[in-house]
PDB file of N, CA and C in Angstrom:
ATOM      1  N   UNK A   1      12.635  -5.546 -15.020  1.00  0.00           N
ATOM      2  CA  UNK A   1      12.175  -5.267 -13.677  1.00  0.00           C
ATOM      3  C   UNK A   1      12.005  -6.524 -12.853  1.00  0.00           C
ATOM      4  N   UNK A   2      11.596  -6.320 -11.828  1.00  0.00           N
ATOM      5  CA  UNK A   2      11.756  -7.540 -10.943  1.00  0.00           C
ATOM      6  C   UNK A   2       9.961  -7.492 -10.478  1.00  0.00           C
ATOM      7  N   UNK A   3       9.889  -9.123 -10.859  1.00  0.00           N
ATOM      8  CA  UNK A   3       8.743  -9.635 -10.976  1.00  0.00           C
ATOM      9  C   UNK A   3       8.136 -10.226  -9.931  1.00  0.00           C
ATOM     10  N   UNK A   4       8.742 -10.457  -8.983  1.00  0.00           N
ATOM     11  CA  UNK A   4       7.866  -9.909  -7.402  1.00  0.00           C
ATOM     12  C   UNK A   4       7.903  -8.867  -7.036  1.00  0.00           C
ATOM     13  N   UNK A   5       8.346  -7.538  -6.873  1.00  0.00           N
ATOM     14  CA  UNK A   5       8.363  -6.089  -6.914  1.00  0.00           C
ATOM     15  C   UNK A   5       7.471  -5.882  -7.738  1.00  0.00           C
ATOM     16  N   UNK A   6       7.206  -6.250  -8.639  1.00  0.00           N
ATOM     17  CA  UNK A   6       5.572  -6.326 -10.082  1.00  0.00           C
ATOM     18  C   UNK A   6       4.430  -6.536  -9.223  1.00  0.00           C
ATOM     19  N   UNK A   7       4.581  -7.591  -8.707  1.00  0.00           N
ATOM     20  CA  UNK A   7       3.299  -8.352  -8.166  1.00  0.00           C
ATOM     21  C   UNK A   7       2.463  -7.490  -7.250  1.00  0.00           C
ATOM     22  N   UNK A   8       4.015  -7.662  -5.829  1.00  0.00           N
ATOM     23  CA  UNK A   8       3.333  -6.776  -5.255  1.00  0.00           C
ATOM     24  C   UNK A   8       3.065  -5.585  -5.003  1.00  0.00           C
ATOM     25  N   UNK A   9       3.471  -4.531  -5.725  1.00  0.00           N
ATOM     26  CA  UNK A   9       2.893  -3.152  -6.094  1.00  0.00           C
ATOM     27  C   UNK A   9       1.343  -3.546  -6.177  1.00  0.00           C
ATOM     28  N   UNK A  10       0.969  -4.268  -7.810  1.00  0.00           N
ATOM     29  CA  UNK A  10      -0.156  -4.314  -8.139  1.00  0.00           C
ATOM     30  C   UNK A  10      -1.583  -4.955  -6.667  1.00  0.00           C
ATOM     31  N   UNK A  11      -0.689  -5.705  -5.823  1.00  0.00           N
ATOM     32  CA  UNK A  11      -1.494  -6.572  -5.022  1.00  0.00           C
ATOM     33  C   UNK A  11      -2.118  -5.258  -4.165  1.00  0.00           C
ATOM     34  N   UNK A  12      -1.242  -4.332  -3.423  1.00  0.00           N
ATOM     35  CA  UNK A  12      -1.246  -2.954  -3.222  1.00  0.00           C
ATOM     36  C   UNK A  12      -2.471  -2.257  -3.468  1.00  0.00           C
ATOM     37  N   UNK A  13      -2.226  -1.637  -5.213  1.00  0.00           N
ATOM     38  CA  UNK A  13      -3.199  -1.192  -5.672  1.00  0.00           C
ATOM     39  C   UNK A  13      -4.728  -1.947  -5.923  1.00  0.00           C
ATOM     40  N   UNK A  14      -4.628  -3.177  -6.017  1.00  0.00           N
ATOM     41  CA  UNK A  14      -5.566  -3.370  -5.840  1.00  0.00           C
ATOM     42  C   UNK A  14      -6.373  -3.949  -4.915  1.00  0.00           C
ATOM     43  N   UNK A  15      -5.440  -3.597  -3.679  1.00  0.00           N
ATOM     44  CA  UNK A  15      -6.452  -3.144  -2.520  1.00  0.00           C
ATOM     45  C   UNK A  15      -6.487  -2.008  -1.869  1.00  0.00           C
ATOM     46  N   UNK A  16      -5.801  -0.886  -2.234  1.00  0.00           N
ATOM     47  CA  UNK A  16      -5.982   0.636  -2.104  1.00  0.00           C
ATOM     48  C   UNK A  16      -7.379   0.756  -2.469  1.00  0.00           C
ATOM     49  N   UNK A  17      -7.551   0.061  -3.755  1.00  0.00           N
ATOM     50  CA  UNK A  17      -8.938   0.263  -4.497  1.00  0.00           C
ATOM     51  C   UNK A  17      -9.716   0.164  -4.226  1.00  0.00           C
ATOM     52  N   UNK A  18      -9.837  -1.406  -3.337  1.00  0.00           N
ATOM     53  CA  UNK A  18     -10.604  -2.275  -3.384  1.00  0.00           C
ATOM     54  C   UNK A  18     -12.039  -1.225  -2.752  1.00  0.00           C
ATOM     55  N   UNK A  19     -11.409  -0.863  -1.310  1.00  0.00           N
ATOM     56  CA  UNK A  19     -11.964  -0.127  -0.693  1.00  0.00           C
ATOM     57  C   UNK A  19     -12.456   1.333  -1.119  1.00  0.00           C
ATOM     58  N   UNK A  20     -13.482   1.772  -1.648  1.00  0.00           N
ATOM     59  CA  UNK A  20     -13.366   3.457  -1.862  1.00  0.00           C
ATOM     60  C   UNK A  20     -13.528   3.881  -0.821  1.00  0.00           C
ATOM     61  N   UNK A  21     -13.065   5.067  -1.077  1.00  0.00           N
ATOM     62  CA  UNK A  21     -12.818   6.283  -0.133  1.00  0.00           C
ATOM     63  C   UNK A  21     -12.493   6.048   1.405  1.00  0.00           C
ATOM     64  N   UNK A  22     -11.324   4.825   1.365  1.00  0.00           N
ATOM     65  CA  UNK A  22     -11.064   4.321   2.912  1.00  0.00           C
ATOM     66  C   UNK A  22      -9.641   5.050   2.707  1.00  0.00           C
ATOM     67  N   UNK A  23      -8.800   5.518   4.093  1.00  0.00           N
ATOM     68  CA  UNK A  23      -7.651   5.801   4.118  1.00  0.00           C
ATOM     69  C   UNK A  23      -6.600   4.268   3.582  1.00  0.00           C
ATOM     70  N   UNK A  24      -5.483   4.787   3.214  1.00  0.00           N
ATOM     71  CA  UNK A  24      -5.032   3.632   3.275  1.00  0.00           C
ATOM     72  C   UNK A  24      -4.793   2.435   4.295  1.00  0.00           C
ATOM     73  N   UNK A  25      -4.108   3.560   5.425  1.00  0.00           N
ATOM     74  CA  UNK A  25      -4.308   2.205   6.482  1.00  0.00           C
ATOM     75  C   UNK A  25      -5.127   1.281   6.575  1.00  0.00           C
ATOM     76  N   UNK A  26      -6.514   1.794   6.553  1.00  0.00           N
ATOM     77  CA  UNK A  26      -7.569   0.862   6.718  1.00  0.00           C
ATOM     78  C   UNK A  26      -7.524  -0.270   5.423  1.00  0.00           C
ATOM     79  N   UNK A  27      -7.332   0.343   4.139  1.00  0.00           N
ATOM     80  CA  UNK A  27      -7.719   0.001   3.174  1.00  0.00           C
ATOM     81  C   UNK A  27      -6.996  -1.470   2.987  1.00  0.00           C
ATOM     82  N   UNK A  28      -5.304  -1.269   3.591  1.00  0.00           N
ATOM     83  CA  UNK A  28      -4.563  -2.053   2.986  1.00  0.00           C
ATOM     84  C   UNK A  28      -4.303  -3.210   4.657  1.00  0.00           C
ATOM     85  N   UNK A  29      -5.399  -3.196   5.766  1.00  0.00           N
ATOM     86  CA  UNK A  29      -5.181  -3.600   6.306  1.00  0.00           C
ATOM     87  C   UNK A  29      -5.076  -5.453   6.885  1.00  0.00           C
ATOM     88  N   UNK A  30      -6.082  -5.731   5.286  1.00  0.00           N
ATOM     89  CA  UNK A  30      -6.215  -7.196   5.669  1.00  0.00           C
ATOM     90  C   UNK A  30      -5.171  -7.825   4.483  1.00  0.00           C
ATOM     91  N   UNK A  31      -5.232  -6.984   3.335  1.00  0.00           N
ATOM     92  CA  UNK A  31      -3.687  -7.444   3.314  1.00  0.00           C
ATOM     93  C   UNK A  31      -2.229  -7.530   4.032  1.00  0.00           C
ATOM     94  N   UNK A  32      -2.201  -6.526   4.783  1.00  0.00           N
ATOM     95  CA  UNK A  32      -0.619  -6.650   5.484  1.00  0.00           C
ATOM     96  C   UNK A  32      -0.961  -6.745   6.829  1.00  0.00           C
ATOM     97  N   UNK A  33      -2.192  -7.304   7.043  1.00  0.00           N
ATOM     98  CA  UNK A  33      -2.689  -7.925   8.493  1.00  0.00           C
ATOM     99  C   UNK A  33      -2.943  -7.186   9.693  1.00  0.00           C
ATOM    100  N   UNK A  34      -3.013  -6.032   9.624  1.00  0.00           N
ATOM    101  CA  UNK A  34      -3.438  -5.285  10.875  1.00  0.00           C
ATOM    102  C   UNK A  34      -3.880  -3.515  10.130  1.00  0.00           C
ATOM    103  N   UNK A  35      -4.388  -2.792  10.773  1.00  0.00           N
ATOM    104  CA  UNK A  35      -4.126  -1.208  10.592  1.00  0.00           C
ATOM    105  C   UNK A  35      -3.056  -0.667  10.569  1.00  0.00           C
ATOM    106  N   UNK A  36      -2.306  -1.299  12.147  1.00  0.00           N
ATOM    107  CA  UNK A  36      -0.918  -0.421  12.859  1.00  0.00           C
ATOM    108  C   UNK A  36       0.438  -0.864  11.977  1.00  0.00           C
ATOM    109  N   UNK A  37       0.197  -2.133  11.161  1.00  0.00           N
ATOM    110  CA  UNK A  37       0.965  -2.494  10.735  1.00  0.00           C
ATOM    111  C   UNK A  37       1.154  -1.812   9.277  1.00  0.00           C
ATOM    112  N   UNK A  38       0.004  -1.851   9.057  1.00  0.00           N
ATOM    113  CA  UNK A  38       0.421  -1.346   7.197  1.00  0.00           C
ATOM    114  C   UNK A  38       0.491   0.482   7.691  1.00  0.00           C
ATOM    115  N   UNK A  39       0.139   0.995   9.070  1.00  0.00           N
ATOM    116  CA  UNK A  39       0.078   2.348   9.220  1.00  0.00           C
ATOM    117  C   UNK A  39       2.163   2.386   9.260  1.00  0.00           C
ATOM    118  N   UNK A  40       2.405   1.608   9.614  1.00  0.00           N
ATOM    119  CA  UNK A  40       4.161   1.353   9.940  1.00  0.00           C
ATOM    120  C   UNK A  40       4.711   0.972   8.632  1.00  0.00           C
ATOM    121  N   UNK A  41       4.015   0.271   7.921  1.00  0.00           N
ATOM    122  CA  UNK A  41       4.731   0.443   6.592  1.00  0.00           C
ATOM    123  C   UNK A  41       4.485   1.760   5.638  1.00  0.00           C
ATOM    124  N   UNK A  42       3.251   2.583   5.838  1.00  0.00           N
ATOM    125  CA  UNK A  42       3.570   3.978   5.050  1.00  0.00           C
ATOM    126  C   UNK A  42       4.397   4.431   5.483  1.00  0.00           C
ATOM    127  N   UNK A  43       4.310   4.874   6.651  1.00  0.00           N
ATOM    128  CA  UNK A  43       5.296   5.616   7.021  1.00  0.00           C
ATOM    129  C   UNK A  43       6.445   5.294   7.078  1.00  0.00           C
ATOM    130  N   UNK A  44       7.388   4.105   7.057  1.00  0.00           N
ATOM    131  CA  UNK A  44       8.066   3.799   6.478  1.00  0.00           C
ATOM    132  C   UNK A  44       8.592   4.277   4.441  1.00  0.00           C
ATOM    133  N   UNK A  45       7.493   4.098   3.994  1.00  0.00           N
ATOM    134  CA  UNK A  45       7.842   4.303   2.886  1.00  0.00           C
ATOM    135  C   UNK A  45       7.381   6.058   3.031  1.00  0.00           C
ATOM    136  N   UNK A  46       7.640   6.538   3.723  1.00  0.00           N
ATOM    137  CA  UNK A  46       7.058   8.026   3.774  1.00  0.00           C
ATOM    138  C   UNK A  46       5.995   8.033   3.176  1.00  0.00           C
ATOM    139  N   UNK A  47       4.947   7.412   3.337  1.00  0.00           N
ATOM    140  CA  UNK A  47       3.539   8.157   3.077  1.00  0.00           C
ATOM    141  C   UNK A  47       2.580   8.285   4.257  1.00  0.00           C
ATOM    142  N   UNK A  48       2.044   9.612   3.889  1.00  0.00           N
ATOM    143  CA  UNK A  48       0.709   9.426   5.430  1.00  0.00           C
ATOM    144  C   UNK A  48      -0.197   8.365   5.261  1.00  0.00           C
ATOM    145  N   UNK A  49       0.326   8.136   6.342  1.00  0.00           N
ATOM    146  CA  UNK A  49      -1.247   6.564   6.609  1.00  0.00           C
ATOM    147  C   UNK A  49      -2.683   7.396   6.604  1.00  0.00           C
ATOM    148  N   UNK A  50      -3.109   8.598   6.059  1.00  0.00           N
ATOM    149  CA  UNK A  50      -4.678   9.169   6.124  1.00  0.00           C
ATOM    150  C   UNK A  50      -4.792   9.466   5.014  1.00  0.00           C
ATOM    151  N   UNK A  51      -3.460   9.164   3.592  1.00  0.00           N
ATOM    152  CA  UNK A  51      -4.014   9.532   2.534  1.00  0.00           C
ATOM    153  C   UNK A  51      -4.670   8.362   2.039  1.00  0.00           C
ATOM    154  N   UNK A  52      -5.329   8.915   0.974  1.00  0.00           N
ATOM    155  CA  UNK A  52      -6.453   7.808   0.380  1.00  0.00           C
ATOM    156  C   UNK A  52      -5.497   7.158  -1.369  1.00  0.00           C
ATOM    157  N   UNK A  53      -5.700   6.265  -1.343  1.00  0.00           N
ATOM    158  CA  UNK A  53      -4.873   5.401  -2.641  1.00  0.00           C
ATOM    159  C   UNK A  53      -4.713   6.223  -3.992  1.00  0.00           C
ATOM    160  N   UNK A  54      -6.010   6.935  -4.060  1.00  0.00           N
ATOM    161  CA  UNK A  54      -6.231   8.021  -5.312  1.00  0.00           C
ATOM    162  C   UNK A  54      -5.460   9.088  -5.399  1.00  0.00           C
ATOM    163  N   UNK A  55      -4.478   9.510  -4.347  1.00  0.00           N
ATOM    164  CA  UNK A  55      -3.790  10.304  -4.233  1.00  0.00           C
ATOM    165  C   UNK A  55      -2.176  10.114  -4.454  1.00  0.00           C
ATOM    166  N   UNK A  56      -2.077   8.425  -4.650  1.00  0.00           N
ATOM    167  CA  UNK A  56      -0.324   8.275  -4.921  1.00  0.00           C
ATOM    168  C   UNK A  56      -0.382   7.600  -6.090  1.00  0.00           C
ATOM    169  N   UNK A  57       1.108   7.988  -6.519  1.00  0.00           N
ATOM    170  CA  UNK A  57       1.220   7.548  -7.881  1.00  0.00           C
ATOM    171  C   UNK A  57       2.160   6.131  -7.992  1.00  0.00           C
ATOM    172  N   UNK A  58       2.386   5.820  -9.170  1.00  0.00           N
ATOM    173  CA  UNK A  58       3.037   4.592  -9.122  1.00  0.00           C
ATOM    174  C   UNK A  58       4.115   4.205  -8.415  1.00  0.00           C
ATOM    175  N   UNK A  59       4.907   5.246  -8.528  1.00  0.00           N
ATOM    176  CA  UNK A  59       6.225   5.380  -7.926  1.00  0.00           C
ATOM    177  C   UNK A  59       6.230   5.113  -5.882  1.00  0.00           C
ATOM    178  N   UNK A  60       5.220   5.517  -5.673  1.00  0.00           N
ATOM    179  CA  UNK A  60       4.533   5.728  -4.150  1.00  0.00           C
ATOM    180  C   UNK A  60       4.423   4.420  -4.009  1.00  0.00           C
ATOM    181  N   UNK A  61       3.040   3.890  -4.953  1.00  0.00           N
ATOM    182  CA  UNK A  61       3.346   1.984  -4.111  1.00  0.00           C
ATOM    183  C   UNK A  61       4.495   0.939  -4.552  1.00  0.00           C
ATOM    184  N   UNK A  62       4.962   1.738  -5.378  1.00  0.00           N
ATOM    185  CA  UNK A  62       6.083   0.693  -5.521  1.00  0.00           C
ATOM    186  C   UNK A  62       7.488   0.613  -4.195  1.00  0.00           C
ATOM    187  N   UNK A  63       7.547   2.314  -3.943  1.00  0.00           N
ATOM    188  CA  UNK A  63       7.802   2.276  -2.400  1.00  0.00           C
ATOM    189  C   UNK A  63       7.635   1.497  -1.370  1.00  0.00           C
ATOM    190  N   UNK A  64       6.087   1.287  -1.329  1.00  0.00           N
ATOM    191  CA  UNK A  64       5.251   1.146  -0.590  1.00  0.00           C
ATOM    192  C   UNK A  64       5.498  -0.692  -0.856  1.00  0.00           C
ATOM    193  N   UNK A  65       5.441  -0.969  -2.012  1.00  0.00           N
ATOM    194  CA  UNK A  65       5.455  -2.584  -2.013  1.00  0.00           C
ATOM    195  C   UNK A  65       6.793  -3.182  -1.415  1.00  0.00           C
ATOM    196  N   UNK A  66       8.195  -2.097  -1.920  1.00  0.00           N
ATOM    197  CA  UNK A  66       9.889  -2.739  -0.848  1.00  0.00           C
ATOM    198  C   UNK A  66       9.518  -2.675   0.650  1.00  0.00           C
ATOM    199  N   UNK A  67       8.603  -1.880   1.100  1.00  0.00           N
ATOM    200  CA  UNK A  67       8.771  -2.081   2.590  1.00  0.00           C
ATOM    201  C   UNK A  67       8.521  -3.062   2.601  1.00  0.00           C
ATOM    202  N   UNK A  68       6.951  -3.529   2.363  1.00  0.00           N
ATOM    203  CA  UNK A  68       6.055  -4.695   2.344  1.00  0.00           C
ATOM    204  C   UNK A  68       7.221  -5.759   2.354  1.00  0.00           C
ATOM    205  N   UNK A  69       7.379  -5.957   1.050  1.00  0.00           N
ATOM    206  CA  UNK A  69       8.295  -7.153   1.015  1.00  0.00           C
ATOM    207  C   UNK A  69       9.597  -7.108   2.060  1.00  0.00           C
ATOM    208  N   UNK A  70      10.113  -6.366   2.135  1.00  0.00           N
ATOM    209  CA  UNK A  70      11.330  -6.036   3.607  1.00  0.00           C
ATOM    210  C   UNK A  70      10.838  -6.726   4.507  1.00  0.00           C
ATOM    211  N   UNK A  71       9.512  -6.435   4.947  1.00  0.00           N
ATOM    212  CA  UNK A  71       9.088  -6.684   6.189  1.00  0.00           C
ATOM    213  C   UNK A  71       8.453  -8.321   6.186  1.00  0.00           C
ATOM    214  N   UNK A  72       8.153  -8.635   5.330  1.00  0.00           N
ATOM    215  CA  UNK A  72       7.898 -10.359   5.455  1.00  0.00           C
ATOM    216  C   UNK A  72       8.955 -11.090   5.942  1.00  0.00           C
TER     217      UNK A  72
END
């Protein structure tokens, strides 16, 4: 597997986490630097920006981590 695609999944989840019971947008916002921005990368990776981290599975942030990295 590819070991920045590793990283940042996990960097992801563990700030989905970090936050309980925050939507993701919010959650993942000071990592990918804004609300509107990480709200543009779910949806990008097709996920709703109002679900909460506890609700996707691995496969979801790893989605979620190619946008990320796309978008740097």
């Amino acid at each position: 597997g590819d070991e920045t695609l590793r990283k940042a999944t996990f960097k992801l989840i563990d700030s989905a986490f970090g936050k309980r019971r925050k939507m993701l947008r919010s959650a993942l916002s000071d990592l990918i630097g804004s609300s509107s921005k990480a709200e543009s990368l779910l949806v990008e990776a097709g996920i709703d920006p109002t679900s909460r981290g506890e609700s996707l599975d691995v496969s979801q942030f790893a989605r979620l981590a190619k946008a990320w990295l796309a978008s740097k």
